[in-house]
Coordinates of C-alpha atoms and ligand atoms in Angstrom, one line a residue:
X27 CA 16.5 -4.5 -23.2
X28 CA 16.3 -1.5 -21.2
X29 CA 17.2 -1.5 -17.4
X30 CA 14.2 -0.4 -15.6
X31 CA 14.3 1.2 -12.2
X32 CA 13.3 -0.9 -9.3
X33 CA 10.9 -0.3 -7.5
X34 CA 8.3 0.0 -10.4
X35 CA 6.0 1.6 -7.9
X36 CA 7.8 3.8 -5.5
X37 CA 6.1 4.6 -2.1
X38 CA 3.6 2.8 0.1
X39 CA 2.4 0.2 -2.6
X40 CA 2.8 -3.1 -0.6
X41 CA 1.4 -6.5 -1.5
X42 CA 1.2 -6.4 -5.2
X43 CA -1.0 -8.6 -7.2
X44 CA -0.7 -9.0 -10.9
X45 CA -2.5 -10.6 -13.9
X46 CA -2.3 -10.3 -17.6
X47 CA -5.2 -10.0 -20.3
X48 CA -3.5 -10.3 -23.8
X49 CA -0.9 -7.8 -23.9
X50 CA -1.9 -5.6 -20.9
X51 CA -0.7 -6.2 -17.3
X52 CA -2.7 -5.1 -14.3
X53 CA -1.6 -4.7 -10.9
X54 CA -3.4 -3.8 -7.6
X55 CA -1.8 -2.9 -3.9
X56 CA -3.1 -2.8 -0.5
X57 CA -4.2 0.4 1.1
X58 CA -5.2 -0.2 4.9
X59 CA -7.4 2.7 6.2
X60 CA -6.9 4.9 3.1
X61 CA -9.6 5.6 0.4
X62 CA -10.3 5.2 -2.3
X63 CA -9.0 1.8 -1.8
X64 CA -6.9 -0.7 -3.7
X65 CA -5.2 1.3 -6.8
X66 CA -5.4 -0.5 -10.1
X67 CA -2.5 0.1 -12.3
X68 CA -2.2 -0.8 -16.3
X69 CA 1.0 -1.5 -18.0
X70 CA 1.9 -3.0 -21.5
X71 CA 5.6 -3.4 -20.6
X72 CA 5.8 -4.1 -16.9
X73 CA 7.8 -1.1 -16.5
X74 CA 5.5 2.1 -17.0
X75 CA 2.6 1.8 -14.8
X76 CA -0.4 3.9 -15.2
X77 CA -3.2 4.1 -12.6
X78 CA -6.5 3.6 -14.0
X79 CA -8.8 3.6 -10.9
X80 CA -9.6 2.0 -7.4
X81 CA -11.4 -1.0 -6.6
X82 CA -12.9 0.6 -3.5
X83 CA -14.1 4.2 -4.7
X84 CA -17.9 4.4 -3.8
X85 CA -19.0 5.8 -0.5
X86 CA -20.3 3.0 1.9
X87 CA -18.7 0.1 -0.3
X88 CA -16.9 -1.1 2.8
X89 CA -17.3 0.0 6.5
X90 CA -14.1 1.9 7.6
X91 CA -15.7 3.4 10.9
X92 CA -13.4 2.6 13.8
X93 CA -10.6 1.0 11.7
X94 CA -7.3 1.9 13.3
X95 CA -4.2 2.6 11.2
X96 CA -2.8 -0.4 9.5
X97 CA -6.3 -2.2 9.7
X98 CA -8.5 -2.0 6.6
X99 CA -7.8 -3.5 3.3
X100 CA -4.8 -6.0 3.3
X101 CA -3.5 -8.0 0.6
X102 CA -5.4 -8.4 -2.4
X103 CA -5.4 -11.0 -5.4
X104 CA -6.4 -9.9 -8.8
X105 CA -7.1 -12.6 -11.6
X106 CA -9.1 -12.5 -14.9
X107 CA -11.2 -15.3 -15.9
X108 CA -14.2 -15.7 -18.3
X109 CA -14.3 -12.1 -19.3
X110 CA -14.1 -10.7 -16.0
X111 CA -11.7 -9.4 -13.4
X112 CA -12.0 -11.1 -10.0
X113 CA -10.5 -9.5 -6.9
X114 CA -10.5 -11.2 -3.4
X115 CA -9.3 -9.1 -0.4
X116 CA -9.7 -8.8 3.5
X117 CA -11.0 -5.9 5.3
X118 CA -9.2 -6.3 8.6
X119 CA -11.1 -4.7 11.6
X120 CA -8.9 -5.0 14.7
X121 CA -11.6 -4.3 17.2
X122 CA -13.5 -7.4 15.9
X123 CA -16.8 -5.4 15.6
X124 CA -18.0 -7.5 12.8
X125 CA -17.1 -5.1 9.9
X126 CA -14.3 -7.3 8.5
X127 CA -13.5 -10.4 6.6
X128 CA -12.8 -11.8 3.2
X129 CA -14.8 -10.6 0.3
X130 CA -14.9 -11.0 -3.5
X131 CA -15.6 -8.3 -6.1
X132 CA -15.7 -8.5 -9.9
X133 CA -15.6 -5.9 -12.8
X134 CA -15.7 -6.1 -16.5
X135 CA -13.2 -3.2 -16.6
X136 CA -10.6 -3.0 -14.0
X137 CA -10.9 0.8 -13.8
X138 CA -14.5 0.1 -12.5
X139 CA -17.0 0.0 -11.5
X140 CA -16.5 -2.9 -9.4
X141 CA -19.2 -5.0 -7.8
X142 CA -20.2 -4.5 -4.3
X143 CA -18.3 -6.9 -1.9
X144 CA -19.5 -10.5 -1.6
X145 CA -18.6 -11.7 1.9
X146 CA -16.9 -15.3 2.1
X147 CA -17.2 -17.7 4.7
X148 CA -13.5 -17.8 5.5
X149 CA -11.4 -16.2 8.3
X150 CA -7.8 -15.2 8.2
X151 CA -6.1 -12.8 5.6
X152 CA -4.4 -12.9 2.1
X153 CA -7.0 -14.6 0.2
X154 CA -6.3 -15.6 -3.5
X155 CA -8.1 -17.3 -6.1
X156 CA -6.9 -20.0 -8.8
X157 CA -9.1 -20.7 -11.7
X158 CA -8.3 -24.3 -12.6
X159 CA -8.1 -25.7 -16.1
X160 CA -11.3 -27.7 -15.6
X161 CA -13.4 -24.6 -15.0
X162 CA -13.3 -25.0 -11.2
X163 CA -12.1 -22.3 -9.0
X164 CA -10.3 -22.6 -5.6
X165 CA -10.0 -19.8 -3.0
X166 CA -7.0 -19.9 -0.5
X167 CA -5.6 -17.8 2.3
X168 CA -3.7 -17.9 5.4
X169 CA -4.8 -17.8 9.1
X170 CA -3.2 -18.3 12.7
X171 CA -3.1 -22.2 12.8
X172 CA -5.7 -23.6 14.5
X173 CA -3.6 -26.0 16.6
X174 CA -0.3 -24.1 16.5
X175 CA 3.0 -26.0 17.2
X176 CA 5.0 -22.7 17.3
X177 CA 4.4 -19.1 17.9
X178 CA 2.7 -17.3 15.0
X179 CA 2.5 -20.3 13.1
X180 CA -0.1 -19.9 10.3
X181 CA -1.7 -22.4 8.1
X182 CA -2.5 -22.0 4.2
X183 CA -6.1 -23.5 3.5
X184 CA -7.9 -24.0 0.2
X185 CA -11.6 -24.3 -0.5
X186 CA -13.7 -24.6 -3.6
X187 CA -15.5 -21.4 -4.8
X188 CA -18.7 -21.9 -6.4
X189 CA -18.7 -19.4 -9.2
X190 CA -22.3 -19.3 -9.9
X191 CA -23.1 -18.8 -6.2
X192 CA -20.0 -16.9 -5.5
X193 CA -19.9 -18.8 -2.2
X194 CA -17.3 -21.2 -0.7
X195 CA -18.3 -24.9 -0.9
X196 CA -17.1 -28.4 0.0
X197 CA -14.4 -29.3 2.5
X198 CA -11.6 -27.2 3.7
X199 CA -7.8 -28.4 3.3
X200 CA -5.1 -27.0 5.1
X201 CA -2.1 -27.4 2.7
X202 CA 1.0 -25.4 4.2
X203 CA 2.5 -24.0 7.2
X204 CA 5.7 -22.7 5.6
X205 CA 8.9 -24.1 4.3
X206 CA 10.8 -23.8 7.4
X207 CA 9.9 -25.4 10.7
X208 CA 9.2 -22.6 13.1
X209 CA 8.8 -19.9 10.5
X210 CA 6.4 -17.3 11.5
X211 CA 3.5 -16.1 9.1
X212 CA 3.3 -18.3 6.2
X213 CA 1.3 -15.8 4.2
X214 CA 0.5 -14.4 0.8
X215 CA -0.4 -17.7 -0.7
X216 CA -0.9 -17.9 -4.5
X217 CA -1.8 -21.1 -6.3
X218 CA -1.0 -21.5 -10.0
X219 CA -1.5 -24.3 -12.4
X220 CA 1.5 -24.5 -14.5
X221 CA 2.2 -27.4 -17.1
X222 CA -0.4 -29.5 -15.3
X223 CA 1.2 -29.3 -11.8
X224 CA -0.1 -27.0 -9.1
X225 CA 2.4 -24.6 -7.5
X226 CA 1.9 -22.8 -4.2
X227 CA 4.0 -19.5 -3.8
X228 CA 3.8 -18.3 -0.3
X229 CA 5.7 -15.6 1.9
X230 CA 7.1 -16.4 5.3
X231 CA 9.1 -14.9 8.0
X232 CA 6.9 -11.8 8.6
X233 CA 6.7 -8.9 6.3
X234 CA 9.7 -7.3 7.6
X235 CA 13.6 -8.0 7.6
X236 CA 12.9 -11.8 7.6
X237 CA 10.7 -11.9 4.6
X238 CA 11.1 -14.8 2.4
X239 CA 9.4 -16.4 -0.8
X240 CA 8.9 -20.2 -0.8
X241 CA 7.3 -22.7 -3.3
X242 CA 5.7 -25.9 -3.0
X243 CA 4.2 -28.2 -5.6
X244 CA 1.4 -30.9 -5.9
X245 CA -0.4 -33.1 -8.3
X246 CA -3.8 -32.1 -6.9
X247 CA -5.0 -28.6 -5.8
X248 CA -5.9 -29.8 -2.3
X249 CA -2.3 -31.3 -1.8
X250 CA -0.3 -32.9 -0.5
X251 CA 2.1 -30.0 -1.2
X252 CA 5.8 -31.0 -1.5
X253 CA 8.1 -28.1 -0.5
X254 CA 11.0 -27.2 -2.9
X255 CA 14.5 -28.3 -1.5
X256 CA 15.9 -25.0 -2.8
X257 CA 13.5 -22.9 -0.5
X258 CA 13.5 -20.1 -0.1
X259 CA 13.5 -19.1 -3.5
X260 CA 14.0 -15.5 -2.7
X261 CA 14.9 -13.5 0.4
X262 CA 17.4 -10.8 1.4
X263 CA 17.7 -11.5 5.0
X264 CA 21.1 -13.0 4.4
X265 CA 22.2 -9.6 3.1
X266 CA 22.0 -7.9 6.6
X267 CA 20.4 -4.6 7.5
X268 CA 22.7 -2.6 5.6
X269 CA 21.4 -3.9 2.2
X270 CA 20.0 -1.4 -0.4
X271 CA 16.7 -3.4 -0.5
X272 CA 15.5 -5.4 2.4
X273 CA 12.4 -7.5 3.2
X274 CA 11.6 -8.9 -0.1
X275 CA 8.7 -11.1 -0.2
X276 CA 4.9 -11.4 -1.0
X277 CA 5.3 -12.4 -4.6
X278 CA 2.9 -13.0 -7.4
X279 CA 3.9 -14.5 -10.6
X280 CA 2.7 -13.6 -14.3
X281 CA 3.6 -14.9 -17.5
X282 CA 4.2 -12.4 -20.4
X283 CA 2.8 -12.8 -23.9
X284 CA 6.3 -13.5 -24.9
X285 CA 6.4 -16.6 -22.6
X286 CA 8.6 -15.0 -20.0
X287 CA 7.9 -15.2 -16.5
X288 CA 8.0 -12.2 -13.7
X289 CA 7.3 -11.9 -10.2
X290 CA 6.1 -8.7 -8.6
X291 CA 6.8 -8.5 -4.8
X292 CA 7.4 -5.9 -2.1
X293 CA 10.5 -4.8 -0.5
X294 CA 11.7 -1.8 1.4
X295 CA 14.7 0.6 0.9
X296 CA 16.2 1.8 4.2
X297 CA 18.0 5.0 4.5
X298 CA 19.3 7.1 7.4
X299 CA 19.9 4.0 9.4
X300 CA 17.5 1.1 9.3
X301 CA 14.4 3.0 8.6
X302 CA 12.1 2.8 5.4
X303 CA 10.0 5.9 5.5
X304 CA 8.5 5.1 1.9
X305 CA 7.1 1.9 3.2
X306 CA 6.8 -1.5 1.3
X307 CA 7.1 -0.7 -2.3
X308 CA 6.5 -2.8 -5.5
X309 CA 9.4 -4.3 -7.2
X310 CA 9.9 -6.4 -10.4
X311 CA 11.9 -9.7 -10.7
X312 CA 12.4 -11.9 -13.7
X313 CA 11.7 -15.7 -13.1
X314 CA 13.1 -18.6 -14.9
X315 CA 12.0 -22.3 -14.8
X316 CA 14.5 -25.1 -14.0
X317 CA 13.7 -28.6 -13.6
X318 CA 10.1 -27.9 -12.6
X319 CA 10.9 -25.0 -10.2
X320 CA 11.0 -21.2 -10.3
X321 CA 14.5 -19.4 -10.3
X322 CA 14.0 -15.8 -9.0
X323 CA 16.3 -13.3 -10.7
X324 CA 18.4 -16.3 -12.5
X325 CA 22.3 -15.7 -12.2
X326 CA 21.7 -13.1 -9.3
X327 CA 19.3 -14.3 -7.0
X328 CA 18.4 -10.9 -5.6
X329 CA 16.0 -8.0 -6.3
X330 CA 18.2 -5.3 -8.0
X331 CA 17.8 -1.5 -8.2
X332 CA 17.5 -2.0 -11.8
X333 CA 15.9 -4.8 -13.9
X334 CA 16.4 -5.5 -17.6
X335 CA 12.9 -5.7 -19.3
X336 CA 12.7 -6.7 -23.1
X337 CA 11.0 -4.3 -25.3
X338 CA 11.2 -1.3 -22.9
X339 CA 12.4 1.7 -24.8
X340 CA 11.5 4.9 -22.9
X341 CA 12.6 5.8 -19.5
X342 CA 10.5 4.0 -17.2
X343 CA 11.5 5.9 -14.1
X344 CA 9.9 9.1 -15.4
X345 CA 6.7 7.5 -16.0
X346 CA 6.1 5.8 -12.7
X347 CA 3.1 7.4 -10.7
X348 CA 4.5 10.1 -8.3
X349 CA 7.5 11.0 -10.4
X350 CA 5.6 13.9 -12.0
X351 CA 6.8 17.0 -10.5
X352 CA 4.5 20.0 -9.9
X353 CA 1.0 20.9 -8.5
X354 CA -1.1 17.7 -7.9
X355 CA -4.7 18.7 -9.1
X356 CA -7.7 17.4 -7.2
X357 CA -8.7 15.0 -10.0
X358 CA -5.4 13.2 -9.7
X359 CA -5.8 9.7 -8.5
X360 CA -3.1 9.9 -5.9
X361 CA -5.2 11.8 -3.6
X362 CA -6.6 9.6 -0.7
X363 CA -8.1 10.4 2.5
X364 CA -8.6 8.2 5.9
X365 CA -11.5 6.0 6.4
X366 CA -13.5 8.2 3.7
X367 CA -13.1 9.3 0.2
X368 CA -11.6 12.6 -0.7
X369 CA -14.8 13.4 -2.0
X370 CA -16.6 12.9 1.2
X371 CA -14.2 15.2 3.1
X372 CA -13.1 17.8 0.8
X373 CA -14.4 19.8 -2.4
X374 CA -12.1 20.3 -5.5
X375 CA -11.9 24.1 -6.1
X376 CA -9.7 25.4 -8.9
X377 CA -6.2 23.8 -8.4
X378 CA -6.8 23.0 -4.8
X379 CA -9.3 22.1 -2.2
X380 CA -12.1 23.2 -0.1
X381 CA -11.7 21.4 3.2
X382 CA -15.0 21.7 5.6
X383 CA -13.3 21.9 9.0
X384 CA -13.9 19.0 11.2
X385 CA -13.9 18.5 15.1
X386 CA -11.8 15.6 14.5
X387 CA -8.1 15.7 14.6
X388 CA -5.6 13.1 12.9
X389 CA -4.9 11.6 16.3
X390 CA -8.5 10.4 16.2
X391 CA -9.7 6.9 14.9
X392 CA -12.4 8.8 12.8
X393 CA -12.7 10.4 9.5
X394 CA -10.6 13.7 9.5
X395 CA -10.6 16.6 7.3
X396 CA -7.5 15.4 5.2
X397 CA -6.4 14.6 1.9
X398 CA -3.0 13.3 1.1
X399 CA -0.4 11.7 -1.1
X400 CA 2.2 9.0 -0.4
X401 CA 5.7 10.2 0.1
X402 CA 7.2 8.4 -2.8
X403 CA 10.8 10.1 -2.7
X404 CA 13.3 10.2 0.0
X405 CA 13.9 13.9 -1.1
X406 CA 10.9 15.9 -1.7
X407 CA 9.3 19.2 -1.2
X408 CA 5.5 19.3 -0.6
X409 CA 4.2 22.7 -0.7
X410 CA 0.9 23.9 0.1
X411 CA -0.7 27.4 -0.3
X412 CA -3.4 27.8 2.5
X413 CA -5.6 30.7 3.9
X414 CA -5.6 31.2 7.7
X415 CA -8.9 30.1 9.3
X416 CA -11.2 32.7 11.1
X417 CA -11.9 30.8 14.3
X418 CA -9.2 30.7 17.2
X419 CA -9.6 27.0 17.7
X420 CA -9.5 26.2 13.8
X421 CA -6.2 25.3 12.1
X422 CA -5.2 24.3 8.7
X423 CA -1.9 23.0 7.5
X424 CA 0.4 20.2 6.3
X425 CA 0.6 16.8 7.9
X426 CA 3.2 14.1 7.5
X427 CA 1.3 10.9 8.6
X428 CA 2.2 7.6 9.7
X429 CA -0.7 6.9 11.7
X430 CA -3.0 8.5 14.3
X431 CA -0.6 7.9 17.0
X432 CA 2.5 9.0 14.9
X433 CA 2.5 12.2 12.7
X434 CA 3.8 15.8 12.4
X435 CA 1.9 18.9 11.7
X436 CA 2.7 22.4 10.5
X437 CA -0.4 24.3 11.0
X438 CA -1.7 27.8 10.8
X439 CA -3.7 28.5 14.0
X440 CA -6.9 30.8 13.4
X441 CA -8.3 33.9 14.7
X442 CA -6.9 37.4 14.6
X443 CA -3.5 36.7 15.7
X444 CA -2.4 33.6 13.6
X445 CA 0.8 31.9 14.2
X446 CA 2.3 28.8 12.4
X447 CA 3.1 25.8 14.7
X448 CA 4.9 22.8 14.1
X449 CA 3.9 19.8 16.2
X450 CA 4.8 16.3 16.8
X451 CA 2.5 13.8 17.7
X452 CA 4.5 10.7 19.0
X453 CA 2.7 7.7 20.4
X454 CA -0.2 10.0 21.1
X455 CA 1.7 12.5 22.8
X456 CA 1.9 16.1 21.4
X457 CA 5.1 18.2 21.4
X458 CA 5.4 21.6 19.9
X459 CA 8.5 21.6 17.8
X460 CA 8.5 25.2 16.9
X461 CA 6.4 28.3 16.1
X462 CA 6.6 31.3 13.7
X463 CA 4.3 34.6 13.7
X464 CA 2.1 35.2 10.5
X465 CA 2.8 38.7 9.7
X466 CA 0.2 39.3 7.2
X467 CA -3.2 38.0 8.7
X468 CA -5.7 37.2 6.1
X469 CA -3.2 36.6 3.2
X470 CA -2.3 33.2 1.9
X471 CA 0.7 31.6 3.4
X472 CA 2.9 28.8 1.9
X473 CA 3.6 25.7 3.9
X474 CA 6.3 23.4 2.9
X475 CA 7.6 19.9 4.2
X476 CA 11.1 19.8 2.7
X477 CA 12.3 16.3 3.2
X478 CA 16.0 15.4 2.7
X479 CA 16.6 11.9 3.8
X480 CA 15.4 11.8 7.4
X481 CA 15.3 15.5 7.9
X482 CA 11.6 16.9 7.7
X483 CA 12.1 20.6 7.5
X484 CA 9.0 22.5 8.0
X485 CA 8.8 25.9 6.4
X486 CA 6.8 29.1 6.3
X487 CA 6.7 31.3 3.5
X488 CA 4.8 34.7 3.4
X489 CA 4.5 37.3 0.4
X490 CA 7.7 39.1 0.2
X491 CA 9.6 37.5 2.9
X492 CA 12.2 35.0 3.0
X493 CA 11.4 31.4 4.0
X494 CA 11.5 30.6 7.7
X495 CA 12.3 27.2 9.1
X496 CA 9.7 26.5 12.0
X497 CA 11.3 23.2 12.9
X498 CA 13.1 20.1 11.5
X499 CA 11.4 16.9 12.6
X500 CA 13.3 13.7 12.6
X501 CA 11.6 11.0 10.5
X502 CA 13.3 8.2 12.0
X503 CA 10.5 7.7 14.7
X504 CA 7.8 8.1 11.9
X505 CA 8.5 4.8 9.9
X506 CA 7.0 1.6 10.8
X507 CA 10.5 0.0 12.0
X508 CA 9.9 2.6 14.9
X509 CA 6.2 2.7 15.1
X510 CA 5.2 -0.7 14.0
X511 CA 2.3 -1.2 11.4
X512 CA 2.5 -1.8 7.8
X513 CA 2.4 1.6 6.3
X514 CA 4.8 4.3 4.8
X515 CA 4.3 7.8 5.1
X516 CA 1.7 10.1 3.6
X517 CA 2.0 13.9 3.2
X518 CA -1.0 16.0 2.7
X519 CA -3.4 18.9 3.9
X520 CA -5.8 18.9 6.8
X521 CA -8.0 21.0 9.0
X522 CA -9.5 20.8 12.4
X523 CA -11.4 22.6 15.3
X524 CA -10.0 20.4 17.7
X525 CA -13.2 19.0 19.0
X526 CA -15.2 22.2 18.9
X527 CA -18.0 22.8 16.4
X528 CA -17.2 24.6 13.3
X529 CA -18.9 25.8 10.1
X530 CA -15.6 27.0 8.6
X531 CA -14.2 25.7 5.3
X532 CA -10.4 25.7 4.9
X533 CA -9.1 27.0 1.7
X534 CA -6.3 25.2 0.3
X535 CA -5.3 27.1 -2.9
X536 CA -2.8 24.3 -4.2
X537 CA -0.6 21.4 -3.4
X538 CA 2.6 20.6 -5.0
X539 CA 4.9 17.4 -5.0
X540 CA 8.3 18.3 -6.1
X541 CA 10.8 15.4 -6.2
X542 CA 14.3 16.5 -5.4
X543 CA 16.3 13.2 -6.1
Ligands
6LW29 C1 -0.3 -8.8 4.5 C2 0.8 -10.1 4.5 C3 1.7 -8.9 4.5 O1 -1.6 -9.2 4.5 O2 1.5 -7.9 5.2 O3 3.6 -8.8 3.2 C4 0.3 -7.8 5.4 N1 2.8 -9.3 3.7 O4 0.6 -10.9 3.6 C5 -0.3 -6.5 5.3 O5 0.3 -5.9 4.2

């Protein structure tokens, strides 16, 4: 046994779903407005996760236009059946323009290609799929209760999936509204057939501080489901806001080849007060079965910062995505853009990117000229080497992004007299935090976001000169506790001409992600 560092996926990797095929586990997480969507990870020991691709990685596979931050792709479910990987998910379209809904995709290889989406006749979010022992399949999900008894009451429904037609058929059954009367957001339902019984695992309490995991059991897939007397089977809400890991929930179960059971789930690690800038991360917890019910983290009842995993030999921490320190080359699977694929907004060039300048800014609910990486470490330096742009209205620089309404920029202004400007966009309002002159126009400059806890120090370096601190932004108004939404932070490079036409291309020579903790 080796103690593996939890989370197993650090940074914004929420709503994990997992399945096993022979000796290999596969895991997918939510991505909201970022593309490519739904990263696929592979592991043979539950500790070392290697990203093998994305589910949504072709232009036009889904329509993200007009999808505001924290809309887009919500919680997926991944299963393997009859030689195929099956994934169900929701594209959430907050302005209800008809782009959204629940869909199904399949792939022979989880690295892709995945099929085009087949839309399912189902509303709500968090779809899941059970392949029953008798060859039938059942899709289930959650939605706001049609006839609610309390505020934010949701109901979990189940309906048969005709595998040949790939369509929901037959009657719908409402099977669950949460273990606790008055519980908000019974969600993330997953049905399993285990030892002849049907088990429903579901989150409740909302994907925040009050998050919890509960379980129910039935003899028939359509119910009635009996809630476990020991519910919730996992929560950290009783630990208070000072706990190292909070908000645990949204669990999915998997049985390893050795017969042992595990759950992956999300949780957050607050620091600098009750703020969790890294977002909702993926954690691993052992599960045992006692008297027909699951026990999460037997003997402890908590999600711990390390977890003993049999058979793991090497240091798992060093292998998790994002732990690698150094330049992040354009082919790295960690790159994402907003509402478009990186290859639709930028071209790889050498160790960096050519970013065609767009009139849109990161404050627009639109495709912006932006490629970014998740902030996966509370202490990290992200450095970009950029060339100032020719036009006075053109800017290229670094962005720390929560959403279009909340972000921080460290930009080089264009034209003959370039400056570096640090800007905070808070709830849509721009504030200049600091400025510094560029002394050698035409030469590349190095922009760095040096993050130490909640201090986001914004630095300028020019050849032959010591680094200058342009401003220090406070990270506490950037995390989802302050801003709302479901996301952790991204740090990336962007370019804009602030609404004016531009034919320029911004040159980003390299981007380095350098963890310091
Ligand atoms: C997801 C819901 C949740 O659909 O947050 O953790 C929502 N739970 O189940 C977005 O991630």
